[in-house]
Structures are given as structure tokens and as C-alpha cells.
GROMACS .gro file of C-alpha atoms in nm:
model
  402
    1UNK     CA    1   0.000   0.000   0.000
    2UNK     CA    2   0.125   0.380  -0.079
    3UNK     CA    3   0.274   0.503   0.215
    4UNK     CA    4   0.117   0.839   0.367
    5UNK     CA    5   0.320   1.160   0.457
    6UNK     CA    6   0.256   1.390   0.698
    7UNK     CA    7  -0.049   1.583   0.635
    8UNK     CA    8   0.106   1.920   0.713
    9UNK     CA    9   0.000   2.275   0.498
   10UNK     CA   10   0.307   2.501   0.415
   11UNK     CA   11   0.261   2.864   0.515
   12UNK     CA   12   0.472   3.034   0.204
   13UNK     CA   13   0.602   2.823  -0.121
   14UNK     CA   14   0.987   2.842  -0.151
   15UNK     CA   15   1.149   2.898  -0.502
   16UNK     CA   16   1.325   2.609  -0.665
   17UNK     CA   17   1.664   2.673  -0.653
   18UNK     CA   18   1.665   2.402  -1.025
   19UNK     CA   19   1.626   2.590  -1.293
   20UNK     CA   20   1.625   2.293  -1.543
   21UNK     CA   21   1.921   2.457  -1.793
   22UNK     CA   22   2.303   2.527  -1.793
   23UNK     CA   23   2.281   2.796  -2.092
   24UNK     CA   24   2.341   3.099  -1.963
   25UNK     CA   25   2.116   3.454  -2.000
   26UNK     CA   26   1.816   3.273  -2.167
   27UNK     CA   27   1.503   3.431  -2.156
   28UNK     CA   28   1.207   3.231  -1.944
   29UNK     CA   29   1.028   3.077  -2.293
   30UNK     CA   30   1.383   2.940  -2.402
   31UNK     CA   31   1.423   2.756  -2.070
   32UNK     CA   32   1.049   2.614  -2.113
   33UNK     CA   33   1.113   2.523  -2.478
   34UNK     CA   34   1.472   2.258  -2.391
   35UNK     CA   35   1.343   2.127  -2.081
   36UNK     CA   36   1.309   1.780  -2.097
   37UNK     CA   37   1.012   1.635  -1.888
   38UNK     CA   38   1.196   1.313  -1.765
   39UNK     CA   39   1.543   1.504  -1.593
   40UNK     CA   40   1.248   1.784  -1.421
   41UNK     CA   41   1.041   1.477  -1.312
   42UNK     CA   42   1.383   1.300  -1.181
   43UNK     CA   43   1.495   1.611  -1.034
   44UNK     CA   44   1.134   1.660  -0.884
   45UNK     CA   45   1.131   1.265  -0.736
   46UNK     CA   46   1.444   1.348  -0.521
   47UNK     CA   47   1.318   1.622  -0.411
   48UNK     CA   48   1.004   1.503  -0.267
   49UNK     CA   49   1.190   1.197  -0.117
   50UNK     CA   50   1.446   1.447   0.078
   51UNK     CA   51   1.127   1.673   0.234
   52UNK     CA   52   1.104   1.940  -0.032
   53UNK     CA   53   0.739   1.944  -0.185
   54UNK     CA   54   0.692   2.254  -0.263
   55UNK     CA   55   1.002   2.256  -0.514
   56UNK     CA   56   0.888   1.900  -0.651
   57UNK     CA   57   0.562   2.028  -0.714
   58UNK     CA   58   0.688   2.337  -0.931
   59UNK     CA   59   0.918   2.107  -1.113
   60UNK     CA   60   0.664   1.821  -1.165
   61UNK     CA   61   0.409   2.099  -1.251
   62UNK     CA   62   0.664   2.238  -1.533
   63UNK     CA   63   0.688   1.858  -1.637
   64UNK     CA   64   0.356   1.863  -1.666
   65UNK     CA   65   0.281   2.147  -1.886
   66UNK     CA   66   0.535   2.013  -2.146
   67UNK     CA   67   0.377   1.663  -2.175
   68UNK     CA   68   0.009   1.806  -2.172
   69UNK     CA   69   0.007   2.126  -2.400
   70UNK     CA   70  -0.395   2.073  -2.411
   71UNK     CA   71  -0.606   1.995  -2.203
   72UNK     CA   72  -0.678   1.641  -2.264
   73UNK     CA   73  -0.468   1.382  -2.023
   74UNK     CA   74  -0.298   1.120  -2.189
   75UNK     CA   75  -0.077   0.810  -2.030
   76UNK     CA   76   0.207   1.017  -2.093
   77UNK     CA   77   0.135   1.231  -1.835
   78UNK     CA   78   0.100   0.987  -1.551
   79UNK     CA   79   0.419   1.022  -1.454
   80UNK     CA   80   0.390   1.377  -1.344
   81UNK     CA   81   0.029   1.359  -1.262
   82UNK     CA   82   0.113   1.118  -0.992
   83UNK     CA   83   0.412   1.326  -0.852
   84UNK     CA   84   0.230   1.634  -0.826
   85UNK     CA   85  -0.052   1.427  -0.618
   86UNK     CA   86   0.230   1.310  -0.394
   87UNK     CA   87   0.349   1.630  -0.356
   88UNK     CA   88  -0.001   1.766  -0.252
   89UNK     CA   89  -0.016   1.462  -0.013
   90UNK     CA   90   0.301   1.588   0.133
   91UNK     CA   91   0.206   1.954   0.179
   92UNK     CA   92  -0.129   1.887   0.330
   93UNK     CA   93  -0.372   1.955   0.068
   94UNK     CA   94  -0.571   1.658   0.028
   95UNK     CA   95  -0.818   1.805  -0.229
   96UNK     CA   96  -0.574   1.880  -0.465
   97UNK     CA   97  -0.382   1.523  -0.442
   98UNK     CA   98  -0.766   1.354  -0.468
   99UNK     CA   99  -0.792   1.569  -0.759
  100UNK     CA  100  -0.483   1.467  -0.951
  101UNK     CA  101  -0.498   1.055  -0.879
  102UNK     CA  102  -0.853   1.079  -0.985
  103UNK     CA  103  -0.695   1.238  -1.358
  104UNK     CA  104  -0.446   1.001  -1.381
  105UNK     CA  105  -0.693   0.738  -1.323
  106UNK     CA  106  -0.886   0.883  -1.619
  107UNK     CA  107  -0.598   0.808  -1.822
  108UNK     CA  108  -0.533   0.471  -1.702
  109UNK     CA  109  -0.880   0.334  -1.552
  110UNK     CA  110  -0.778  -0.062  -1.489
  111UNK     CA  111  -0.422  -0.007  -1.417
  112UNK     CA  112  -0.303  -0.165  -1.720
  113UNK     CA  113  -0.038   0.081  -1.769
  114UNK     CA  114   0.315  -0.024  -1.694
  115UNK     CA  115   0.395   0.106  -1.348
  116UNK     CA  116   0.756   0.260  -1.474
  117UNK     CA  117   0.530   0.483  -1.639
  118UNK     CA  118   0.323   0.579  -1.428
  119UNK     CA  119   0.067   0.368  -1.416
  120UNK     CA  120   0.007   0.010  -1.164
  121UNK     CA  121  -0.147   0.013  -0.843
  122UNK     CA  122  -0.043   0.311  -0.669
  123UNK     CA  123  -0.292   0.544  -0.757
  124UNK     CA  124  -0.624   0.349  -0.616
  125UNK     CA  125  -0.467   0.267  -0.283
  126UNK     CA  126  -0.395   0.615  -0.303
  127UNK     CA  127  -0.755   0.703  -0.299
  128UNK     CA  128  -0.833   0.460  -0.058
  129UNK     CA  129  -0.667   0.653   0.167
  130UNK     CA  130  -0.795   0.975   0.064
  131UNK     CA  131  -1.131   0.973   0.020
  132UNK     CA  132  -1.364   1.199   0.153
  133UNK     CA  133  -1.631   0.950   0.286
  134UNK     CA  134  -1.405   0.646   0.346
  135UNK     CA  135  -1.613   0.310   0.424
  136UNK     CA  136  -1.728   0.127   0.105
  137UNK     CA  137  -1.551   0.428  -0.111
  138UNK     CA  138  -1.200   0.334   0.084
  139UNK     CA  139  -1.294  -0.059   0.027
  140UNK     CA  140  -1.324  -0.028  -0.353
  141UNK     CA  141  -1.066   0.170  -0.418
  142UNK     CA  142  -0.906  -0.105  -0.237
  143UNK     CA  143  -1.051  -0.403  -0.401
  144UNK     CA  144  -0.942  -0.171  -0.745
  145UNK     CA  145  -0.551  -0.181  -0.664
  146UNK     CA  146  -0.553  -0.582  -0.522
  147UNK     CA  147  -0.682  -0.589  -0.831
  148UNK     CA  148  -0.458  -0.464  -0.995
  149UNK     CA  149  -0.172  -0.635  -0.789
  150UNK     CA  150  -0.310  -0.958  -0.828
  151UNK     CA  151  -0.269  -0.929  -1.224
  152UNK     CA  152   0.063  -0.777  -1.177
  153UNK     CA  153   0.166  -1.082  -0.975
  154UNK     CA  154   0.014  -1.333  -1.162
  155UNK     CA  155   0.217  -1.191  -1.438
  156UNK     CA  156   0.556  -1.199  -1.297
  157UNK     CA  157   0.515  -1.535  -1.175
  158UNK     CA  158   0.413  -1.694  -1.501
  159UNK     CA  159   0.774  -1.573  -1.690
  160UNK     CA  160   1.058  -1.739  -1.586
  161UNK     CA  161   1.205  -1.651  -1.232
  162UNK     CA  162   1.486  -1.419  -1.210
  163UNK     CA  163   1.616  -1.198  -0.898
  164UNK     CA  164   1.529  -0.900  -1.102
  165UNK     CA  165   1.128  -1.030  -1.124
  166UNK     CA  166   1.159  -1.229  -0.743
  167UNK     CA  167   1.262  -0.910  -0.582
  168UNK     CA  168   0.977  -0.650  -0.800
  169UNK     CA  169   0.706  -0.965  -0.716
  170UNK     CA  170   0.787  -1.013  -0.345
  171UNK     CA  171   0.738  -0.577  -0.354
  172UNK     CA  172   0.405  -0.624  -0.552
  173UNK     CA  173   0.311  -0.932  -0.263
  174UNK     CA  174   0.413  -0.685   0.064
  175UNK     CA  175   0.198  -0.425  -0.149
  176UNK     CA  176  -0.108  -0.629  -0.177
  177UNK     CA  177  -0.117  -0.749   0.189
  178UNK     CA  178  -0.111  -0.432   0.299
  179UNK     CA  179  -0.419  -0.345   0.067
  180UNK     CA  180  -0.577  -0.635   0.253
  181UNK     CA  181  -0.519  -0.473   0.582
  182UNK     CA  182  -0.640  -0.157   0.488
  183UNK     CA  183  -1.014  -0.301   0.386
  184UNK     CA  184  -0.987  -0.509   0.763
  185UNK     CA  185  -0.917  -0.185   0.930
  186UNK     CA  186  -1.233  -0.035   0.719
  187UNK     CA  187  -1.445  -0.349   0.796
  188UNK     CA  188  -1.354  -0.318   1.173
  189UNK     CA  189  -1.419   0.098   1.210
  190UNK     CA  190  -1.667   0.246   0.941
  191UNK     CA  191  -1.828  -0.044   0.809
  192UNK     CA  192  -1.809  -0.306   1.212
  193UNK     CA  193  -2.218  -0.256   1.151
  194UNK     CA  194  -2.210  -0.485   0.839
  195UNK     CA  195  -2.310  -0.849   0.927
  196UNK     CA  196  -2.071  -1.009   0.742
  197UNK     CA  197  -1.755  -0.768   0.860
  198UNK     CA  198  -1.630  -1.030   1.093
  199UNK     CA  199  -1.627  -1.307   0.804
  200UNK     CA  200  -1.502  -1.073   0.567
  201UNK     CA  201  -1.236  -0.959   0.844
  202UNK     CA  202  -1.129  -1.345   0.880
  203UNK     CA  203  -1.087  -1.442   0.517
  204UNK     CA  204  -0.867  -1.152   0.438
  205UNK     CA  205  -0.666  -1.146   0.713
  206UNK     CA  206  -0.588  -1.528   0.561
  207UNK     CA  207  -0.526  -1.414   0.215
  208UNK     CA  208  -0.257  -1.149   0.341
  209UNK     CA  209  -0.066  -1.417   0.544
  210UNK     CA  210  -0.083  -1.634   0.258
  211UNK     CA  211   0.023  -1.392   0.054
  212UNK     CA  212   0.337  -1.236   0.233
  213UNK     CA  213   0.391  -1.453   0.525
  214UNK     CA  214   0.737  -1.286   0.591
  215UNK     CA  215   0.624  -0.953   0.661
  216UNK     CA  216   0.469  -0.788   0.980
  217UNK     CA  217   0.209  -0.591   0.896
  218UNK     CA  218  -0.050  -0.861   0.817
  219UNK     CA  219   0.077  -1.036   1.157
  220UNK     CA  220   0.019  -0.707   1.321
  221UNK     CA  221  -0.325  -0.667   1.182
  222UNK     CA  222  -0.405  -1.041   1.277
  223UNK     CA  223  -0.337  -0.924   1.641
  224UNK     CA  224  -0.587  -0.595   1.597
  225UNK     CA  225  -0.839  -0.864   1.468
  226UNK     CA  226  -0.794  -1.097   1.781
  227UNK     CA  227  -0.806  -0.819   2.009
  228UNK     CA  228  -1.193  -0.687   1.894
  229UNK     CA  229  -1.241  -1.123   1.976
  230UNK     CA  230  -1.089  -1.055   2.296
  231UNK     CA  231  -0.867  -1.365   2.234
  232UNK     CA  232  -0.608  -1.220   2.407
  233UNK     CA  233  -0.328  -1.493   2.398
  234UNK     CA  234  -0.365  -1.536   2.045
  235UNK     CA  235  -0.355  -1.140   1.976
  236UNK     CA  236  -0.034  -1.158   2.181
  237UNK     CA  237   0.154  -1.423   1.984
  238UNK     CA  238   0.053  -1.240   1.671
  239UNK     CA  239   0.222  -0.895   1.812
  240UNK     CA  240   0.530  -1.078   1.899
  241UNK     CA  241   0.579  -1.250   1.545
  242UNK     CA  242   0.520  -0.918   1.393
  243UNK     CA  243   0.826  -0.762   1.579
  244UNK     CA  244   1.020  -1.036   1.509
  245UNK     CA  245   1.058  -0.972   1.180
  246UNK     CA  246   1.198  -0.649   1.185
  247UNK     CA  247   1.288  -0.533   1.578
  248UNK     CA  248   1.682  -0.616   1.478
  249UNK     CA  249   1.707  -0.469   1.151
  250UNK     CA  250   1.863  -0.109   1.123
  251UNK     CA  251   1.605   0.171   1.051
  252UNK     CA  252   1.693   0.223   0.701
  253UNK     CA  253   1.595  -0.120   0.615
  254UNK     CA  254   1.288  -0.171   0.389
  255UNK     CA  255   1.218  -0.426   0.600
  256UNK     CA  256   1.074  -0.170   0.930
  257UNK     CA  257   0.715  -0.078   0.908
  258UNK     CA  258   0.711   0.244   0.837
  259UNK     CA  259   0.683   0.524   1.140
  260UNK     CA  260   0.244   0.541   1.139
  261UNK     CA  261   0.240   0.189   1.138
  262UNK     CA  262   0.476   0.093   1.444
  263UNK     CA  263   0.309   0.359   1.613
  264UNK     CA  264  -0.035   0.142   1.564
  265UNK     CA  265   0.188  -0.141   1.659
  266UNK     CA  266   0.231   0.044   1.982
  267UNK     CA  267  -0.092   0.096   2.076
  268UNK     CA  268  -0.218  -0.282   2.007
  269UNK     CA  269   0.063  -0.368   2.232
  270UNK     CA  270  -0.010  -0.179   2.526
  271UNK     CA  271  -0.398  -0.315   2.479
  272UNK     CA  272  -0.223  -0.672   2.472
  273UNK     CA  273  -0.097  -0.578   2.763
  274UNK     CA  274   0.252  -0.569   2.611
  275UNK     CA  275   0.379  -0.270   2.768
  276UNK     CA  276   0.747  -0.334   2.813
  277UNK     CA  277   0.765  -0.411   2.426
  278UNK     CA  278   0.529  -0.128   2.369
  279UNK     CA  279   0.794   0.092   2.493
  280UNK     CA  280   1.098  -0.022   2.311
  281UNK     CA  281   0.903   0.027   1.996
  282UNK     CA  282   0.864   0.366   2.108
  283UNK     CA  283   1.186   0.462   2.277
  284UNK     CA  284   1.280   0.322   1.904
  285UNK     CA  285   1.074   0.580   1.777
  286UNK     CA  286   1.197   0.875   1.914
  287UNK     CA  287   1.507   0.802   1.883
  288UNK     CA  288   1.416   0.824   1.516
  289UNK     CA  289   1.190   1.098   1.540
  290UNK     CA  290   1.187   1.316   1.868
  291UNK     CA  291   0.923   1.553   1.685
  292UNK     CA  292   0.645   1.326   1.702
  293UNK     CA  293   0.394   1.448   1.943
  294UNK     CA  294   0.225   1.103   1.958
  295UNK     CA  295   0.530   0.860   2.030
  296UNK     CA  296   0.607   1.086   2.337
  297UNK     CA  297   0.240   1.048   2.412
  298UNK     CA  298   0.232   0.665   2.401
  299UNK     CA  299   0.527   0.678   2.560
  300UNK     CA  300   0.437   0.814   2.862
  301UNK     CA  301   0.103   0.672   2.869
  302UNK     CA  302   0.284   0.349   2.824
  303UNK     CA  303   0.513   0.413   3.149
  304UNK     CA  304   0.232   0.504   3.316
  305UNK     CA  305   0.049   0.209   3.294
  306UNK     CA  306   0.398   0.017   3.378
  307UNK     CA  307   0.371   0.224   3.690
  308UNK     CA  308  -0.016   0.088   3.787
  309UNK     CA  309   0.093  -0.245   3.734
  310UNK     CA  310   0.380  -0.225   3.919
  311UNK     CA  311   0.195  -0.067   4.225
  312UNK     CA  312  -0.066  -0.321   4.210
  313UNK     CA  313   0.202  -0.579   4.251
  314UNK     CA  314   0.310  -0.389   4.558
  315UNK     CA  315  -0.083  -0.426   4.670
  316UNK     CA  316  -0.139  -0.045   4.596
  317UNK     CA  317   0.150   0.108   4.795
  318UNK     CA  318   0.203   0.449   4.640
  319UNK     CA  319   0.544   0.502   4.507
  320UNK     CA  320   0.742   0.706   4.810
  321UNK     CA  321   1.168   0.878   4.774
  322UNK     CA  322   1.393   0.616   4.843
  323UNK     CA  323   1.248   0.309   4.805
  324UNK     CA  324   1.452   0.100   4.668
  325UNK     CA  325   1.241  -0.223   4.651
  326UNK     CA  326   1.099  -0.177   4.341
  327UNK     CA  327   1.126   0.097   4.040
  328UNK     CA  328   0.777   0.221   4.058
  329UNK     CA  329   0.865   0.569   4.132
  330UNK     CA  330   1.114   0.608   3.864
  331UNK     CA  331   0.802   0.467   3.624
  332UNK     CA  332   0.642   0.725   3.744
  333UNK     CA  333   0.883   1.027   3.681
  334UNK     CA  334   0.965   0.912   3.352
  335UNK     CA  335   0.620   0.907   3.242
  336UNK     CA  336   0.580   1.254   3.366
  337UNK     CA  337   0.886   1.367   3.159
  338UNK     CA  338   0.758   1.156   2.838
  339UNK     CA  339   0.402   1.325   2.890
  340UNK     CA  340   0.552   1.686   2.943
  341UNK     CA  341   0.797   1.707   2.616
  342UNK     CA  342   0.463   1.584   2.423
  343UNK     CA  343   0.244   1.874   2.584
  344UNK     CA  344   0.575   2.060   2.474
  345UNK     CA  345   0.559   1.968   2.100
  346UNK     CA  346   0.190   1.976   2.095
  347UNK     CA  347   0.231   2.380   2.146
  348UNK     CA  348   0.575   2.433   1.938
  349UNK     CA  349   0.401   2.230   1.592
  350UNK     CA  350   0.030   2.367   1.653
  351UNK     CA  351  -0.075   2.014   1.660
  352UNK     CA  352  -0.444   1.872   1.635
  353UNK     CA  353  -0.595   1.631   1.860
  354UNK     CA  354  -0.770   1.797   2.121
  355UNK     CA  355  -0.810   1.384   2.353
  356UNK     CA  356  -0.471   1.356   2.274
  357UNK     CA  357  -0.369   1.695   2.504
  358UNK     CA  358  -0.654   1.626   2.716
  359UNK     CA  359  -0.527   1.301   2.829
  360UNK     CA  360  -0.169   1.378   2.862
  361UNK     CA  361  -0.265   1.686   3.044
  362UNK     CA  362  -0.485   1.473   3.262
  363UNK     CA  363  -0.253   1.213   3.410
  364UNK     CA  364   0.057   1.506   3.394
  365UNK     CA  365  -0.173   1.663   3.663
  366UNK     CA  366  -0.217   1.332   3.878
  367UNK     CA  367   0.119   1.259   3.847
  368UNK     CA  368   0.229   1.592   4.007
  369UNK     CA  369  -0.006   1.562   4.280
  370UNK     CA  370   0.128   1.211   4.374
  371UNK     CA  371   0.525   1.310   4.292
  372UNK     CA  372   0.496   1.668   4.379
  373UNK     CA  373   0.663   1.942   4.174
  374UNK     CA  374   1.034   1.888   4.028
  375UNK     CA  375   1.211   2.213   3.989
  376UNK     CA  376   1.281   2.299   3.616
  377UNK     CA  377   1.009   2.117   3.469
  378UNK     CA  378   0.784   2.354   3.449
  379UNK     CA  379   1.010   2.690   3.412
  380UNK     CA  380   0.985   2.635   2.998
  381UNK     CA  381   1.433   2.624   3.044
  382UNK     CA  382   1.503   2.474   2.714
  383UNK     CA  383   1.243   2.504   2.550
  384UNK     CA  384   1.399   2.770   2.267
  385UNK     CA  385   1.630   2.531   2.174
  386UNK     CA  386   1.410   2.239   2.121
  387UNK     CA  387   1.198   2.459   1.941
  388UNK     CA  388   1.471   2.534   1.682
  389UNK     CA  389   1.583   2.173   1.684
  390UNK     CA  390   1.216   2.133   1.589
  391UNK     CA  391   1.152   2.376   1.310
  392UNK     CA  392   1.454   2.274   1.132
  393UNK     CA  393   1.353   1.922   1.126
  394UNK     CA  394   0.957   1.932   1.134
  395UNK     CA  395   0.958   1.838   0.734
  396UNK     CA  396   1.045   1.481   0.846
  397UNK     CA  397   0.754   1.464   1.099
  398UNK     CA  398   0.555   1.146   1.020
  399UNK     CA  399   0.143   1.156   1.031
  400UNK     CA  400  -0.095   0.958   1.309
  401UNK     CA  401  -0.268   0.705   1.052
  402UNK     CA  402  -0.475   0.561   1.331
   0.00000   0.00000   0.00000
């Protein structure tokens, strides 16, 4: 399944500091006229992958006006049609992106279209994701790209096996489980009222462990399935084979979930009651990303509940200075800190989730009452810097897909 950005609106569009030509004192309509649409889309596709939309989008734009000059879309244009939507995606304005997958679908309706030119899958799990009324809109835009990837892989697998084809099918398989998982998570939220959703739920979970049983994201929506059965153990053993295949791999490998994923990973493990693994996927996570408001969230959340459970073990002695019988105080403080540099972010980024700060600045508040006030926590010391630490790398923030 495409992978979403950060849904995050730019205040001012910076200038493109590639200007598409080495010939010197040129006037605007010679630039336009040698241009070649493949180098600006290039150019345009590392951009976007380094955090620079809005200079993608003007090149893919420019791309775009030399392979349409009228208005009529063709399959040549996919290329760019597709990068501008991504680029849209990545600045925030969802209109715009629905509007540009929806014309490149025009121009290549069953995804027929050879995917190194724009056309394939990508486009209708796009949608999927996008669209404005989600439930059976989301599930056939869905059904419309397995579709697609089914045909795809079908295809590879009848030629004769080579790395080259083994590697681009076992993409197309990861891509088409995680299609699967995205009609589950649509059968267990907007459409749970069906009749049939828990059937349905149950034979595609199947079809994505048959289909890429060495990845973790159809493991990791088995578990979110067996936790709405409340079959707890087998939710469990489903969390744990999900990190399994990826916990020891370095971050840069393809392998790792991506960042709004593990942080859905989190949460079904701390409603497993997994909360020690819970929290090395998100001390993981900060460590990767200290901007996200929601991994410090968890995080804390996640020590707090360590905390509870620890007390109860203690038969509901509160945690007191200098006892060193048990951590449950230390739980405790951490939490606090974990909770506080979210409430932090939450101001610095102008973020949006109004529980989210609620609930963080409830159990902040209990926690003072039962640890009492630490000096320097709440005298804002620091906060400038982390502030500039965060505006220079907010591009990178990764969105809450839950």
C-alpha cells in the first residue's frame, strides 16, 4: 500500500533553486522550450523523497505542462500527474492530491499501464486513503488496486524466475497485503455494523498471510483482529511475530514498518498488555523521530500504565523517595517527563488532537499531585532550543494514521 506523509499545509512556497538549464542569459520561454520532462520529473522525485514538496511540485508541474500542451490527459502524463498528487499529499492539501490521482486514473482506468510509467497500483490505494467518505468508497478503491496487484503478480510469476522479477514480485506481494489490511481496518471501524464484517475480516486477514507470510504488517493486523475477539493470547503471539521480523534490523531497512504503522503497533501492544515491548518500539521511535507528538504520548502513557501495574504488585502502595524495593517511582517520573515534552511539541508544531492533550494533560496533573513538583520542569528552560531543533527538522515529521 502507498505510504502516507505527513499531512502538514506550508505557510509560504519556496522557489526552486533548479532551474532545469546550464545555458546561460536565456530568456524564461527558451528555458520552457529545452526542458526535458523526464530530468524535471527525476529532479522533482528526489526532491520530494528528501522533504522538499513545494520545489517538486513546481518542477513536476513544469513537467507537466510540457507533456500536456492541451487539455486532454494522456498516459504520458502519468508520470507527473502522480508526482504532483504526492506532492499535494506531502504539503497537506488533500483536495488537490484527490484531484490529480482521480486524472491520472482517467488516463489509465484498470491499471493496465506499466507502473515505470506511471501507471500500476499506486494510484487506487492512493484514494483509498484519501477519500472523503471512506467506508465502502476506501474498500473499492481497495478491491481496485488488489486488483490490480493480483494481475501484476500473476504476471511476474508466469515468466521465468529471475532476482530482477523475485525481488519487484515479493514488492508487488508486501503491497497487496497491505491493501488487505487496509479493507480489515475499514471493515472493523466504518463499516463493524455490516453483518458479514467479521467473516469478511477473517478471510482476508488469511489471504494477506498467505500472501506475504514474511512480513509484519498482516501479523500485526491479525493481532488488531484478535483483540476486537478478545482472544487475548492469540492477539499476543501475533504482536510478537510481527516484531520479530523487523525489531533487529537497522532503521533504514525496507524491512521496518514504516513510522504510522509501528506507532499502531504500539498501541495494540499496550492493549495486549505488552507494555514493556510497547515501549521499546517507542523509545525506538523517538530516537528516530523526537518531533512526534504522539510517540512521546504513548510513551508516557505506556510508562504510566507500567507504573499501575507495578503498584498493584506492591498491593497499591504508592510510590514514596527512596524506596529501593521496586522501580515504581522512577516509572512514574519518567512518564511525567515523556508526557511533558509531548504537551511541549503539541504547542511548538500547533498540533491537532484535542483527547490527545486532554489526556496527557490529565494524568501530567495526577502525576504531580502524587510526585509533587520537580524544579525545572515547568520553568519552559530549554524550550527555545528544542523549538529550533524542531523547526529545522519538522519536514520529516511522520502523520498519526490511526
Amino acid at each position: 500500500m502507498a505510504k502516507t506523509k505527513p499531512l502538514k499545509k506550508s505557510s509560504k512556497r519556496n522557489k526552486s533553486v533548479l532551474n532545469g538549464t546550464t545555458v546561460p542569459r536565456t530568456s524564461s520561454a527558451s528555458k520552457k522550450s529545452t526542458e526535458d520532462p523526464a530530468t524535471l520529473l527525476g529532479k522533482a522525485t528526489s526532491l520530494l523523497h528528501t522533504s522538499q514538496p513545494n520545489e517538486a511540485l513546481d518542477l513536476a508541474q513544469r513537467a507537466l505542462v510540457l507533456l500536456q500542451p492541451s487539455s486532454t490527459s494522456t498516459q504520458s502524463t502519468l508520470p507527473a500527474l502522480n508526482l504532483i498528487a504526492e506532492a499535494y499529499v506531502e504539503l497537506g492539501d488533500i483536495d488537490a492530491a484527490r484531484g490529480y490521482f482521480l486524472r491520472a486514473i482517467e488516463s489509465d482506468p484498470e491499471g493496465e499501464v506499466a507502473e515505470v510509467d506511471g501507471g500500476g497500483a499506486d494510484k487506487f490505494l492512493w484514494l483509498a486513503q484519501l477519500c472523503e467518505d471512506g467506508g465502502a468508497e476506501s474498500v473499492q478503491w481497495f478491491e481496485k488496486g488488489a486488483t490490480v496487484l493480483r494481475r501484476e503478480i500473476g504476471a511476474l510469476e508466469a515468466k521465468a524466475a529471475g532476482p530482477d522479477s523475485a525481488l519487484i514480485a515479493q514488492d508487488k506481494r508486501r503491497k497487496l497485503a497491505n491493501a488487505l489490511c487496509g479493507v480489515i481496518e475499514v471493515y472493523m471501524t466504518d463499516l463493524s455494523w455490516e453483518e458479514d464484517a467479521e467473516a469478511r475480516c477473517e478471510k482476508l486477514v488469511t489471504e494477506a498471510l498467505l500472501v506475504a507470510p514474511h512480513t509484519p504488517e498482516p501479523f500485526q493486523t491479525l493481532a488488531s483482529v484478535r483483540i476486537s475477539q478478545v482472544r487475548l493470547e492469540d492477539a499476543k503471539t501475533a504482536l510478537s511475530r510481527s516484531m520479530e521480523l523487523w525489531k533487529d534490523l537497522p532503521p533504514e531497512d525496507p524491512d521496518v514498518p514504516d513510522f504510522p504503522t509501528r506507532i499502531s503497533l504500539s498501541r495494540l501492544l499496550m492493549e495486549a498488555q505488552m507494555e514493556e515491548d510497547a515501549l521499546e518500539v517507542l523509545e525506538r521511535l523517538v530516537g528516530e523521530d523526537d518531533s512526534s507528538v504522539e510517540a512521546w504520548y504513548l510513551g508516557g502513557w505506556c510508562l504510566f500504565m507500567m507504573g499501575e501495574n507495578r503498584r498493584e504488585r506492591m498491593g497499591g502502595v504508592a510510590p514514596a523517595d527512596g524506596d529501593t524495593s521496586n522501580d515504581c517511582r522512577a516509572l512514574m517520573v519518567s512518564s511525567r517527563d515523556w508526557l511533558q515534552n509531548s504537551l511541549k511539541l503539541y504547542e511548538i508544531i500547533d498540533y491537532e488532537d484535542d483527547r490527545l492533550k486532554d489526556h496527557a494533560l490529565e494524568l501530567v496533573q495526577g502525576l504531580e499531585t502524587e510526585l509533587g513538583e520537580v524544579a525545572g520542569i515547568e520553568d519552559g528552560s530549554g524550550d527555545e532550543e528544542w523549538e529550533d531543533e524542531v523547526e529545522a527538522g519538522e519536514s520529516d515529521e511522520e502523520m498519526n494514521g490511526i
